[in-house]
Structure formats: structure tokens, C-alpha cells
Coordinates of C-alpha atoms in Angstrom, one line a residue:
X1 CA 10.6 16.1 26.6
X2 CA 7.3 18.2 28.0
X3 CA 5.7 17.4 31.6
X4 CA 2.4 16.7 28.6
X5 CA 4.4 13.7 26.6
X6 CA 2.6 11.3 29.1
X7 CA -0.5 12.1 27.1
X8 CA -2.3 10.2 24.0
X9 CA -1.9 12.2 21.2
X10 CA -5.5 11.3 20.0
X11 CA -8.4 12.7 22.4
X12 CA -10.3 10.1 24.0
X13 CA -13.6 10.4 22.4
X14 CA -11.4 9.8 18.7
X15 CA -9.6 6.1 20.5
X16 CA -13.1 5.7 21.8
X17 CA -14.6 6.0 17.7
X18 CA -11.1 3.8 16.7
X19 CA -12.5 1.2 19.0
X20 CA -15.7 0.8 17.5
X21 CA -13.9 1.4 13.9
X22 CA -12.1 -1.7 14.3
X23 CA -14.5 -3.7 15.8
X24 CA -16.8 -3.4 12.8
X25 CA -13.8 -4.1 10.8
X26 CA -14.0 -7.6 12.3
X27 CA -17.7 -8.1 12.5
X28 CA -17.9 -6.9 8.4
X29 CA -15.6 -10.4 7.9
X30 CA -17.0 -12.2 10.5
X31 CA -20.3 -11.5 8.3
X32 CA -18.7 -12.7 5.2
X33 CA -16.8 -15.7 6.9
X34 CA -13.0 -14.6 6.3
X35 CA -10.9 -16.0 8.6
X36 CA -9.1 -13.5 10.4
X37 CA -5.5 -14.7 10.7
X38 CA -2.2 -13.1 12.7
X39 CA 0.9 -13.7 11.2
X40 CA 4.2 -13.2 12.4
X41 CA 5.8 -9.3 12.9
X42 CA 9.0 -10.4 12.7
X43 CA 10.8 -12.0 9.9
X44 CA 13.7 -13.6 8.4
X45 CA 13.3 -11.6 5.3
X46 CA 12.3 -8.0 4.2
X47 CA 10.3 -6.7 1.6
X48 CA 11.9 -6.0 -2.0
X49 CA 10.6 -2.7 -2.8
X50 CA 13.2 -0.2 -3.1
X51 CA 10.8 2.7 -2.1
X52 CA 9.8 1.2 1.3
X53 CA 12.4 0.4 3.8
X54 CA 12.1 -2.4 6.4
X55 CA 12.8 -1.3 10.3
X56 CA 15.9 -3.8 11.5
X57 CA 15.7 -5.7 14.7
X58 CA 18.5 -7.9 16.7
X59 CA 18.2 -11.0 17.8
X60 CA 20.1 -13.0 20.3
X61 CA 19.2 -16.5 21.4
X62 CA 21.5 -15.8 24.8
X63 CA 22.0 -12.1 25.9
X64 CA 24.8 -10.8 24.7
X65 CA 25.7 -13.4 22.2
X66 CA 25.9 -13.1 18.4
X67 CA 23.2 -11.4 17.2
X68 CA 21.2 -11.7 13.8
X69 CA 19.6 -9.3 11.4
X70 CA 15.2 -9.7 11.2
X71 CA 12.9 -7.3 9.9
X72 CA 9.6 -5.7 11.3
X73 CA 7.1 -6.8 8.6
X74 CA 5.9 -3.9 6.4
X75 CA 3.0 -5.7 5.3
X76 CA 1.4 -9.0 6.1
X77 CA 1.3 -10.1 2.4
X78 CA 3.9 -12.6 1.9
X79 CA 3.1 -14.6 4.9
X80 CA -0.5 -14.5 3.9
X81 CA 0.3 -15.6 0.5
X82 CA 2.0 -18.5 2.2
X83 CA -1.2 -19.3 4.3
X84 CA -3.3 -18.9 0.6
X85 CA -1.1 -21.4 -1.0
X86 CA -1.5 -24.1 2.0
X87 CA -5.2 -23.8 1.6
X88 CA -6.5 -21.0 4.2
X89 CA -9.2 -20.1 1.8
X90 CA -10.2 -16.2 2.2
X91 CA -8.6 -14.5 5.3
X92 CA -8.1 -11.1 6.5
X93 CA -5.5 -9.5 9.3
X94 CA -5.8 -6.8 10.9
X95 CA -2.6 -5.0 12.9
X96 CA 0.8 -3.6 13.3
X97 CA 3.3 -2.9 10.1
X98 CA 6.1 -1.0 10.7
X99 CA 8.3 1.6 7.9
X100 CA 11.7 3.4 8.1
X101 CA 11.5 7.0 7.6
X102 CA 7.7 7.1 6.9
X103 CA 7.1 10.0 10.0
X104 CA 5.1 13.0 9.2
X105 CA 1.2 14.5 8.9
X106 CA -0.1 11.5 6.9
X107 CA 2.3 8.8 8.2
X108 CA 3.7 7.2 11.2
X109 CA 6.4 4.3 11.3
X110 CA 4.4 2.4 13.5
X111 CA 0.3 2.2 12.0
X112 CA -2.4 -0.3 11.7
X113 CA -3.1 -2.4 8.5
X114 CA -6.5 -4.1 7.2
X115 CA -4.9 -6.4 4.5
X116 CA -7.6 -8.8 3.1
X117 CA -7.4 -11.5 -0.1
X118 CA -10.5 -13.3 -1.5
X119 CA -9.8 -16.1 -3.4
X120 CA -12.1 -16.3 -6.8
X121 CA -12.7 -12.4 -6.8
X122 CA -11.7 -10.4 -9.6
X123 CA -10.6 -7.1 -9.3
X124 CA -14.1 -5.6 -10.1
X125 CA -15.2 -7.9 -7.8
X126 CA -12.5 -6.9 -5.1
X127 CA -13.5 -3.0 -5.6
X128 CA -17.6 -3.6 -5.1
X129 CA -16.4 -5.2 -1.4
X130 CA -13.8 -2.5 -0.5
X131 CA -16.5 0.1 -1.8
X132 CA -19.2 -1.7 0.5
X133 CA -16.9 -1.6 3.5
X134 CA -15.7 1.9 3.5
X135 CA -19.0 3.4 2.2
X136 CA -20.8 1.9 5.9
X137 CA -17.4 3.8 7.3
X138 CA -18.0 7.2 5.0
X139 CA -21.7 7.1 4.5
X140 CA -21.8 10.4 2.1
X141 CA -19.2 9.8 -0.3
X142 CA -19.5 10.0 -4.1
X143 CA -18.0 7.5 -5.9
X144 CA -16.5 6.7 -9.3
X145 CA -14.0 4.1 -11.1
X146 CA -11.2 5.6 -13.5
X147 CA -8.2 4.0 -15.3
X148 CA -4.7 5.5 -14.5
X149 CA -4.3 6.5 -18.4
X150 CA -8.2 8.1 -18.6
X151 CA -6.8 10.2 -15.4
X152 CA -3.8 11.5 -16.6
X153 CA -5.3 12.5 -19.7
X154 CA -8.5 14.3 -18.6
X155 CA -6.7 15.9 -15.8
X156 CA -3.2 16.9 -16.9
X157 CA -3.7 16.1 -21.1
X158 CA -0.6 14.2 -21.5
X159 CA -0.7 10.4 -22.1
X160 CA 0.9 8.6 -19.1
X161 CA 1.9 5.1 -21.3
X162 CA 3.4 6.9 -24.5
X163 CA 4.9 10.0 -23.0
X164 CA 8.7 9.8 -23.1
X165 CA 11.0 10.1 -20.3
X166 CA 12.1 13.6 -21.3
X167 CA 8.4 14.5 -21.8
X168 CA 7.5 14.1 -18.6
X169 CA 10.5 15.3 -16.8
X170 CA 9.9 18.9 -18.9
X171 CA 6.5 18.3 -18.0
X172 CA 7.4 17.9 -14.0
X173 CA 9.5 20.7 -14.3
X174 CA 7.2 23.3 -15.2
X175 CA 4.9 22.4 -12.1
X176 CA 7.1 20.9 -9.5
X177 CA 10.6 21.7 -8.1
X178 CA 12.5 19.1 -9.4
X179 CA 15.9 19.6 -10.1
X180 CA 17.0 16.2 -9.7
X181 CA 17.9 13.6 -13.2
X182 CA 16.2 10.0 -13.3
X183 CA 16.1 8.1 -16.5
X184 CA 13.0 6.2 -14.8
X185 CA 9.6 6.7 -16.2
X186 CA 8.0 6.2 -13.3
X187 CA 9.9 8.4 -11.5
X188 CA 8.2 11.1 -12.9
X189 CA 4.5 9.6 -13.4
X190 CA 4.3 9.0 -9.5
X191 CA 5.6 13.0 -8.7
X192 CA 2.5 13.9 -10.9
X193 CA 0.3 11.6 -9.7
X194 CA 1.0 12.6 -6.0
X195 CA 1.8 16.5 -6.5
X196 CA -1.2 17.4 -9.4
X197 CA -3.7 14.6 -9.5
X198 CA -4.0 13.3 -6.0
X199 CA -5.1 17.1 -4.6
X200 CA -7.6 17.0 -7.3
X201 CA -9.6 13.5 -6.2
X202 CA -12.9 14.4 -4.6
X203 CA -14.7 11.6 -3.3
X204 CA -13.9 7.9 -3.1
X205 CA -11.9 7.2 -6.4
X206 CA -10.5 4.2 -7.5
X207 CA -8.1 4.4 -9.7
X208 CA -7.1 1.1 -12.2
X209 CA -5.3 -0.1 -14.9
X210 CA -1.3 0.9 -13.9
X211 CA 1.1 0.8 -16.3
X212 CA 2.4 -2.5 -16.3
X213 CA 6.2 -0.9 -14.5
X214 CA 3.8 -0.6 -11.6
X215 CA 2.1 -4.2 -11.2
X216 CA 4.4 -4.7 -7.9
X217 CA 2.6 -8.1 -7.1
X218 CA -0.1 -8.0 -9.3
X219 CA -0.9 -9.6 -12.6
X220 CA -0.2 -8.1 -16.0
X221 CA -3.0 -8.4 -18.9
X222 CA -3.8 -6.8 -22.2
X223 CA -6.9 -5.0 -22.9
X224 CA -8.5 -5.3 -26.4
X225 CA -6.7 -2.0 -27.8
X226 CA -3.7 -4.5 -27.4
X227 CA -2.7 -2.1 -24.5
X228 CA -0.8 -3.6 -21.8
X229 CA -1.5 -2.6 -18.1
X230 CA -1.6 -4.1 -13.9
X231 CA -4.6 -5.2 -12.7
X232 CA -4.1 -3.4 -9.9
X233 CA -6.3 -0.4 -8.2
X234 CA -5.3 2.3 -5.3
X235 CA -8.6 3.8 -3.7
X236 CA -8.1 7.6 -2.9
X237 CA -10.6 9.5 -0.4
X238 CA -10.7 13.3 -0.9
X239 CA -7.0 12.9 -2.1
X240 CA -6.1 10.8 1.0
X241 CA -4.2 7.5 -0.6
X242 CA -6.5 4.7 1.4
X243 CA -5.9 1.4 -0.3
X244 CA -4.1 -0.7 -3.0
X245 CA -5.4 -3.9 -4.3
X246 CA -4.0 -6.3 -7.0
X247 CA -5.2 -9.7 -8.9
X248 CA -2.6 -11.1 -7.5
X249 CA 0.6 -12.8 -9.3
X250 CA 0.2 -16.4 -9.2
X251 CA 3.6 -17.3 -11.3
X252 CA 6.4 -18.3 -9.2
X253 CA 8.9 -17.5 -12.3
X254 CA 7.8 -14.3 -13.0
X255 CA 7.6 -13.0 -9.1
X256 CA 11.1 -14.9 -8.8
X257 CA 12.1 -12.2 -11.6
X258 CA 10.5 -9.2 -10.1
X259 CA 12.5 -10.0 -6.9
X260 CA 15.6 -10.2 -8.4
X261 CA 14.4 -6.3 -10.5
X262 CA 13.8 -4.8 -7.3
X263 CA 17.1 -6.2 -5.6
X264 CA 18.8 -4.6 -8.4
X265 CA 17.1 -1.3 -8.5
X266 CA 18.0 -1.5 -4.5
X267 CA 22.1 -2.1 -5.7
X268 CA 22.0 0.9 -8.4
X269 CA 20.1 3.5 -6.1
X270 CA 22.8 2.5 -3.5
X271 CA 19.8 1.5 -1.1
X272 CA 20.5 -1.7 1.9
X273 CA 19.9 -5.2 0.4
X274 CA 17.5 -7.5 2.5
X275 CA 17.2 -11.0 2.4
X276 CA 15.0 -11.4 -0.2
X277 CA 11.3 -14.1 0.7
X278 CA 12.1 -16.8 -1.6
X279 CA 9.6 -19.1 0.3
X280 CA 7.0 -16.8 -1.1
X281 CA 8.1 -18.5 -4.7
X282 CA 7.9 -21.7 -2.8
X283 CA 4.3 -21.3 -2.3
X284 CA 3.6 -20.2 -5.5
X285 CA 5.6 -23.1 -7.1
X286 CA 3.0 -24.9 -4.8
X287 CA 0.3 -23.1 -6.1
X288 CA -1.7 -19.5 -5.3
X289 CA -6.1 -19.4 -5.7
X290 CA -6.2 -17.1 -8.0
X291 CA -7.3 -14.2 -6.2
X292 CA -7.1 -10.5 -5.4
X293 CA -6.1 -9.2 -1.9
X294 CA -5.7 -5.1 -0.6
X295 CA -4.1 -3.2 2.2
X296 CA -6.1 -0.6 3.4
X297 CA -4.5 2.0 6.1
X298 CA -6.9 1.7 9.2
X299 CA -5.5 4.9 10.8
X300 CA -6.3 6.8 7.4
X301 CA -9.8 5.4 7.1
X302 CA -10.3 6.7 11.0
X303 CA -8.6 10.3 9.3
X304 CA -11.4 10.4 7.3
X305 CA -14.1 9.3 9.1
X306 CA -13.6 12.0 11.9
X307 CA -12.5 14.5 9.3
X308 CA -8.6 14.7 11.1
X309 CA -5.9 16.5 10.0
X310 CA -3.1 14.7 11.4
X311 CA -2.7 10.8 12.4
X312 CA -1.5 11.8 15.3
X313 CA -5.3 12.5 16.3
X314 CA -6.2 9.0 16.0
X315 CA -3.4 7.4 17.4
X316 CA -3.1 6.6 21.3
X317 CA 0.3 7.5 21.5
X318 CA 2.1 9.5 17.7
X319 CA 5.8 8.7 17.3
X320 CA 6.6 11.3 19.2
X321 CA 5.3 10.4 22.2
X322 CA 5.8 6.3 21.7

């Protein structure tokens, strides 16, 4: 450890601009009356997707007594779903999620989250207010909408929901090292994605319409060329993955179902099991607004805005000094 690892790892001036960053966060709410809520950081349960590992904490209710395993939240959204379904109307949080082995230029295990869910919004509807709040953040960005399959096709010419899973493997292989064998589609859609189309986004781009594999919590529809797809949208700045939003999942069954898919994947990739939230289908048994929430990476947005190349520049103190 250096004699220098007392200091912020952001200058002053930048934790001086993240200051005001997040107090216009609030006031953009405050403006809109959403309730700004502050849920819990840790929990009894973990989240189910296999590509995001939970941080494990101990407790003990006496010093060195038996312990029990809970789990820094990696996002806000279950318990906010919770809050939706007992009538909170449209709220927002703004704060601390933490991720295992997420440490590196763009990441930090430790980073501030702007998670927001309007009840009655669309996803259309969802985009125009994200678009509105980052555009007062990034003042001369150029915009534009594109669906996933529209992407892949005018940037890489290869159809992203009919290719076959030796398609784009051959496909991966002749622009990425990637040695490795998966028999998962989406395995190979999401090393394109983030290897040959993400470096490509200038601008603000959203990006909508997933392939249905990809809905996470988000609904499923069909469009009218009998095309199946997630409502579901991730906003890229200059390349920079910013935000992901859904129309959220309202049915209790089918998120029950989707639990128990990721719990599975997590058994077959050899990955730990958590505790999965089961009273997140309690709530939705109870009933979910329809609605459509985001996440939105608050340390990113600030990346951005002061044109940084590392988070560590905007952070007080980087993982490496915590």
C-alpha cells in the first residue's frame, strides 16, 4: 500500500460535479412527483441471474454465534416490485448495489444505481423520460431508437433471431478469440453485441426489441410479422452500456418459471445457488401496475458527462483504495 492510498481516486472538482449530478437526479423526480424510496441493502435472498453474482455477508444475532448467509442487493428491483404491488404508485431509488467480480475500467463492485418504475408508462413512453433526463445531463448528444434484430443486420448482416447456434459461433470465431464451446445462442449474440456492435454506437442509442431468451424480467409480445421479442431496451452512450429498462413481467407463474430457468442454468454452469425471492411472486400473485422501470449506472452517466476514462475518476474512493 502507497503513502498516496489515503487519497480519493476522483479529483475534487469531479465529486464536486457528482454532487450536483445527483442532486438534479432528485430534483428531475421531485419535479415529476416520484417518490423516492430506500429499500433494504441486505437481503435474505439473491438475484437469479447466472451472469451476475451476489457479494455474501454474515450475520450473527450474538458475536460469535451461528451465523447466516445474506446477500448485498445487486439491484433494488425486487424490493421495489414489492413496494409497486402494495400500492407505492411511481417511485425511484437512488444508491448503493454491490457485484462479485465486476472490478475493472468500466466497473467497480461497489457503484451507485438510479433505478426508477412508472406505473402506466409504456416502453416508448419509459424511453421519451430516460431520453429527457440524460439529454439535460449530455446536452449535445444525437439520438436515435433501433431494434436489436435491425442492428445486427445493418451492422454485422447476419440475422440475430434465425441464425443458428453454429452460425454464429463460425461467425464469432472469425472476429473474436473464442475458443471456448457453448450450445447457448445467446452466448454468442451477447460476445457480438459487446465486442463488434457496442464500439460502433455513437451517440445515445437505445436499443429494443430482444430476442425473447433475453426478456430477464420483462414482458414478451409478438409484433405483427408474427415475430416474437422482450419489450425491453438498454440505452448505450458513445458505446458506454448506460441503462436497461423493461415493461415489466406482471405474471407471477411465468416469473415463478424464469426463477426456476436461471436456478438451473446456475446448477449446469456449476455456478453457487442463492436463495431464490419467492416473495417477489407473492407480490405479483397480489398484483403488479402494469408498468416499466430501468436501472441506469449513475457513476457511468458522471463518465460521460466529464468525458472520464476510468470510474475510478468519479468515485471518492475506487476499489482499490476502499
Amino acid at each position: 500500500m502507497s503513502v498516496s492510498d489515503w487519497q480519493p481516486s476522483a479529483p475534487l472538482e469531479n465529486l464536486r460535479q457528482r454532487a450536483a449530478l445527483l442532486a438534479q437526479l432528485r430534483a428531475f423526480f421531485a419535479q415529476r412527483d416520484v417518490m423516492e424510496v430506500d429499500t433494504q441493502i441486505l437481503s435474505h435472498c439473491a438475484v437469479s441471474d447466472p451472469f451476475i453474482d451476489s457479494i455474501v455477508a454474515q450475520y450473527q444475532a450474538v458475536p460469535g454465534g451461528p451465523s447466516q448467509s445474506v446477500y448485498l442487493q445487486t439491484s433494488p428491483e425486487y424490493a421495489m416490485k414489492r413496494l409497486l404491488a402494495a400500492g407505492s404508485g411511481a417511485i425511484y431509488q437512488l444508491g448503493k448495489v454491490f457485484r462479485n467480480g465486476e472490478s475493472g475500467r468500466r466497473h467497480n463492485p461497489e457503484f451507485t444505481l438510479l433505478e426508477w418504475y412508472r406505473p402506466g408508462f409504456g416502453l416508448s413512453q419509459l424511453m421519451d423520460e430516460v431520453e429527457t433526463l440524460v439529454a439535460a445531463v449530455l446536452p449535445h448528444k444525437t439520438w436515435r431508437r433501433i431494434a436489436y434484430r435491425d442492428l445486427f443486420m445493418q451492422t454485422l448482416r447476419l440475422d440475430p433471431f434465425l441464425a443458428d447456434v453454429a452460425s454464429l459461433r463460425d461467425f464469432c470465431r472469425q472476429h473474436i478469440e473464442a475458443a471456448f464451446e457453448d450450445d447457448d445462442r445467446d452466448t454468442w449474440l451477447n460476445l457480438l453485441m459487446s465486442h463488434l456492435i457496442e464500439p460502433q454506437l455513437q451517440g445515445a442509442v437505445f436499443v429494443h426489441s430482444y430476442p425473447p431468451t433475453q426478456a430477464a424480467l420483462a414482458k414478451v409480445c409478438t409484433l405483427a410479422d408474427g415475430s416474437r421479442v422482450a419489450e425491453r431496451f438498454e440505452l448505450y452512450v458513445d458505446g458506454l452500456e448506460l441503462a436497461n429498462g423493461y415493461h415489466e413481467l406482471a405474471d407471477a407463474q411465468e416469473q415463478a418459471v424464469r426463477l426456476q430457468a436461471d436456478q438451473q442454468q446456475r446448477h449446469r454452469l456449476a455456478l453457487p445457488e442463492r436463495p431464490l425471492e419467492t416473495r417477489l411472486i407473492q407480490a405479483l400473485e397480489q398484483g403488479l401496475p402494469d408498468c416499466s422501470g430501468v436501472a441506469l449506472g449513475v457513476d457511468r452517466l458522471l463518465m460521460c458527462q466529464l468525458d472520464a476514462q476510468t470510474i475510478a475518476e468519479v468515485l471518492p474512493f475506487s476499489f482499490e483504495r476502499a
